[in-house]
XYZ file of C-alpha atoms in Angstrom:
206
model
C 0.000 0.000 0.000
C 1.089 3.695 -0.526
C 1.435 6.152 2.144
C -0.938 9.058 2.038
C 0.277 12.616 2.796
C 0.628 12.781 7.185
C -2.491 14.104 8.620
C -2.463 17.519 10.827
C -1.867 17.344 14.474
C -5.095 17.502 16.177
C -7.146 17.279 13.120
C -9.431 15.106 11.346
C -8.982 13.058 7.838
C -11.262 11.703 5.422
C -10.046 9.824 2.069
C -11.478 7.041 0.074
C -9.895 3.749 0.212
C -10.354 1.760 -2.937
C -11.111 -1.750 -3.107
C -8.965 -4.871 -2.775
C -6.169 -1.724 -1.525
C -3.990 -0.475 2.055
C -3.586 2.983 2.379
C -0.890 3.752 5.646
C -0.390 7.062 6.967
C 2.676 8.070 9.850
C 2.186 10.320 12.655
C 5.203 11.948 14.914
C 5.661 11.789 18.154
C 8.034 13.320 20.850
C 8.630 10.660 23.676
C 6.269 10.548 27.049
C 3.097 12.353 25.488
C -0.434 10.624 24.394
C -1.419 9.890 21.167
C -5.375 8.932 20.567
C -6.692 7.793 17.124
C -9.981 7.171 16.240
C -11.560 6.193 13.282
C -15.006 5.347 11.499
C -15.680 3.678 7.948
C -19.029 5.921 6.524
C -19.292 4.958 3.301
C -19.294 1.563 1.541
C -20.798 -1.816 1.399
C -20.493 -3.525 4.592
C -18.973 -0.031 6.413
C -16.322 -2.191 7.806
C -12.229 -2.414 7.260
C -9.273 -3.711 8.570
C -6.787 -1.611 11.203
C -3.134 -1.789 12.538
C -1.572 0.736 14.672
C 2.736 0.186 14.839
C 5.234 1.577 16.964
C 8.374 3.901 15.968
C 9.903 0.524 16.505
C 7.763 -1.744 14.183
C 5.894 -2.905 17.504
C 2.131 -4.384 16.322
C -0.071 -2.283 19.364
C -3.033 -3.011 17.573
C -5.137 -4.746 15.168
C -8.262 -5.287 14.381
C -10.315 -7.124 11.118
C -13.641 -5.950 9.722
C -14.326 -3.137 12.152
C -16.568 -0.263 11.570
C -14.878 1.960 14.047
C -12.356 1.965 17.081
C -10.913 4.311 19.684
C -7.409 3.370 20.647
C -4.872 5.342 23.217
C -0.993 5.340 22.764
C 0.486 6.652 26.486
C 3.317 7.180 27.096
C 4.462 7.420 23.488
C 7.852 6.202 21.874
C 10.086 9.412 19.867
C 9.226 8.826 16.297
C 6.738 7.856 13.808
C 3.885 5.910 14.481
C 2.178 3.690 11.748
C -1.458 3.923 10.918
C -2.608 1.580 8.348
C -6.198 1.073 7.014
C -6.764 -2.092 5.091
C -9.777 -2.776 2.601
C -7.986 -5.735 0.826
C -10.558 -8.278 1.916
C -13.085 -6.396 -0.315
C -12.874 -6.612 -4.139
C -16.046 -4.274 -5.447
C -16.570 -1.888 -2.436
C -14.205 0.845 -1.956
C -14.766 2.566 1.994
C -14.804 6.664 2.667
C -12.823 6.312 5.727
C -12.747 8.894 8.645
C -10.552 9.377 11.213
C -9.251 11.756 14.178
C -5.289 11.910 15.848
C -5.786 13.705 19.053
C -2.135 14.219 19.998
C -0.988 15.898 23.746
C 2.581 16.706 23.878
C 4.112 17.550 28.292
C 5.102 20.877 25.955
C 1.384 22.314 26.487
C 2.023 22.183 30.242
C 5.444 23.786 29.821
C 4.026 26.310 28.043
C 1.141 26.898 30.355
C 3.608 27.165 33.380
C 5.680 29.521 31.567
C 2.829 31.573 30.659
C 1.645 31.773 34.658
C 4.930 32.764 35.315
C 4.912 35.265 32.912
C 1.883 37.579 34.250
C 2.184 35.913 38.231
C 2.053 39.278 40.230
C 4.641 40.301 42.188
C 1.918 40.401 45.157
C -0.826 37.796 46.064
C -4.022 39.387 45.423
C -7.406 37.584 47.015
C -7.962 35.021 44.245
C -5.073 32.911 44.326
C -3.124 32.021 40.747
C -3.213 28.091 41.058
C -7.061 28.696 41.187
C -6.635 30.542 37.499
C -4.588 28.509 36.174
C -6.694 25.110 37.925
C -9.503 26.670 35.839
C -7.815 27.557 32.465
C -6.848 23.973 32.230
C -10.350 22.280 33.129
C -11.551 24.918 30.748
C -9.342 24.031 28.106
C -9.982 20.388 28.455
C -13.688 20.445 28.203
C -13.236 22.896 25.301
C -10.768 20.164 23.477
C -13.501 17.250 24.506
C -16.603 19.207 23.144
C -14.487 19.238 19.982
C -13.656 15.895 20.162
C -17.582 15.237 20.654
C -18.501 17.375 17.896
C -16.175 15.553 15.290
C -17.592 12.378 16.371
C -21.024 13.652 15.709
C -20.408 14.820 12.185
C -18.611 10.864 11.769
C -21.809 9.526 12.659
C -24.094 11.837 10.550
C -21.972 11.539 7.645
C -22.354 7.420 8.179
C -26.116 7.676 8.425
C -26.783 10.018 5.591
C -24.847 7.799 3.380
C -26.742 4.627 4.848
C -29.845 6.534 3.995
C -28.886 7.638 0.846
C -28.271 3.753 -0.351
C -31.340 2.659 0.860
C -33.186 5.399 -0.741
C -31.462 4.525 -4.249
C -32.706 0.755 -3.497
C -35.803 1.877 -2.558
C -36.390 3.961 -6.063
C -34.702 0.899 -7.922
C -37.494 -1.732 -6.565
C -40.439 0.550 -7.148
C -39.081 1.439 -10.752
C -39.050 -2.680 -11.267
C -42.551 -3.068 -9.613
C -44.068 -0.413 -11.758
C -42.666 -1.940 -14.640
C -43.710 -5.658 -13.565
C -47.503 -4.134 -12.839
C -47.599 -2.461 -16.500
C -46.543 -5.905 -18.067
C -48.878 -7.550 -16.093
C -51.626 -5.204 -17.230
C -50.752 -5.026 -21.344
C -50.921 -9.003 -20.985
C -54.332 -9.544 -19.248
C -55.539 -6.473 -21.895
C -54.031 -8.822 -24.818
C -55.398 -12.212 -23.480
C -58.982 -10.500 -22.707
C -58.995 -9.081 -26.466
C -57.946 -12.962 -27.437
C -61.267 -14.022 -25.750
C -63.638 -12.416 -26.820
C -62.020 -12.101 -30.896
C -64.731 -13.132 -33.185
C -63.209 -16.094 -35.036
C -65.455 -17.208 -37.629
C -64.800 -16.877 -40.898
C -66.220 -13.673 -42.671
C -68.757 -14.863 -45.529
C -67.503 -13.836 -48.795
């Protein structure tokens, strides 16, 4: 399989994985931070395809056959590049619209959040205390970074069920079409054997 262009830190992906194909795509890492992928197949017959996550190192951490989706959490991470691949080999008419999210935390956040507190810490304590601040910046910027998280998801799953719906609407029309045609068969042919019936079939007198 070829490797796809890396996906942004943080960010989301979608690309269409062709049939009977393995599309792999790398992620960097500094060592001792978390690295969370999730992913979601929305489009295609069976909405399902194979997954392996690998180490810097060539370590297997995880794989999984003819999934629709999965959530999976690298912490502490290893210094390099880590090894997504998505797998639709197993299928040889269906290609898969694949989605999927790298949620990556690097310890340099905190450093940077220290440094900023140290930055604008006053030189006296006023009532409400700094750790408070900075206790609350943090839970605020973690919810903030979940709601997104939440909100990606969301758009996953609506994009999954709008192409579900869209299929079924296309069998739908396809079925009706045939049954309307079927019916107006149906009907010429009793009109034709009816007319056979009641033909008048003796000879006309000369």
């Amino acid at each position: 399989g070829g490797a796809g262009p890396p996906p942004i830190q943080d960010g989301e992906f979608t690309f269409l994985l062709p049939a009977g194909r393995k599309q792999c795509f790398y992620q960097s890492a500094p060592a001792n931070a978390s690295l969370e992928t999730e992913y979601q197949v929305i489009g295609g017959a069976g909405l399902d395809v194979d997954f392996t996550l690998e180490s810097p190192q060539g370590v297997l951490l995880v794989s999984e056959s003819r999934k629709a989706d999965g959530v999976h959490t690298v912490e502490p991470t290893e210094a390099g590049d880590y090894k997504l691949c998505f797998d639709n080999s197993f299928s040889t008419i269906s290609e898969k619209l694949v989605f999927f999210e790298l949620i990556f935390d690097s310890l340099q956040d905190d450093e940077e959040v220290e440094g900023w507190a140290e930055a604008v810490e006053p030189e006296e304590m006023l009532d409400v205390k700094m750790e408070d601040i900075k206790e609350s910046i943090e839970t605020m910027r973690t919810r903030l970074e979940r709601s997104i998280q939440m909100l990606t998801l969301l758009r996953a799953f609506e994009a999954r069920d709008r192409n579900l719906q869209e299929g079924n609407l296309e069998r739908v029309n396809f079925w009706s079409a045939v049954n309307v045609a079927v019916l107006l068969l149906v009907a010429v042919l009793q009109v034709c054997t009816l007319k056979r019936f009641f033909q008048d079939k003796r000879p006309v007198p000369t």
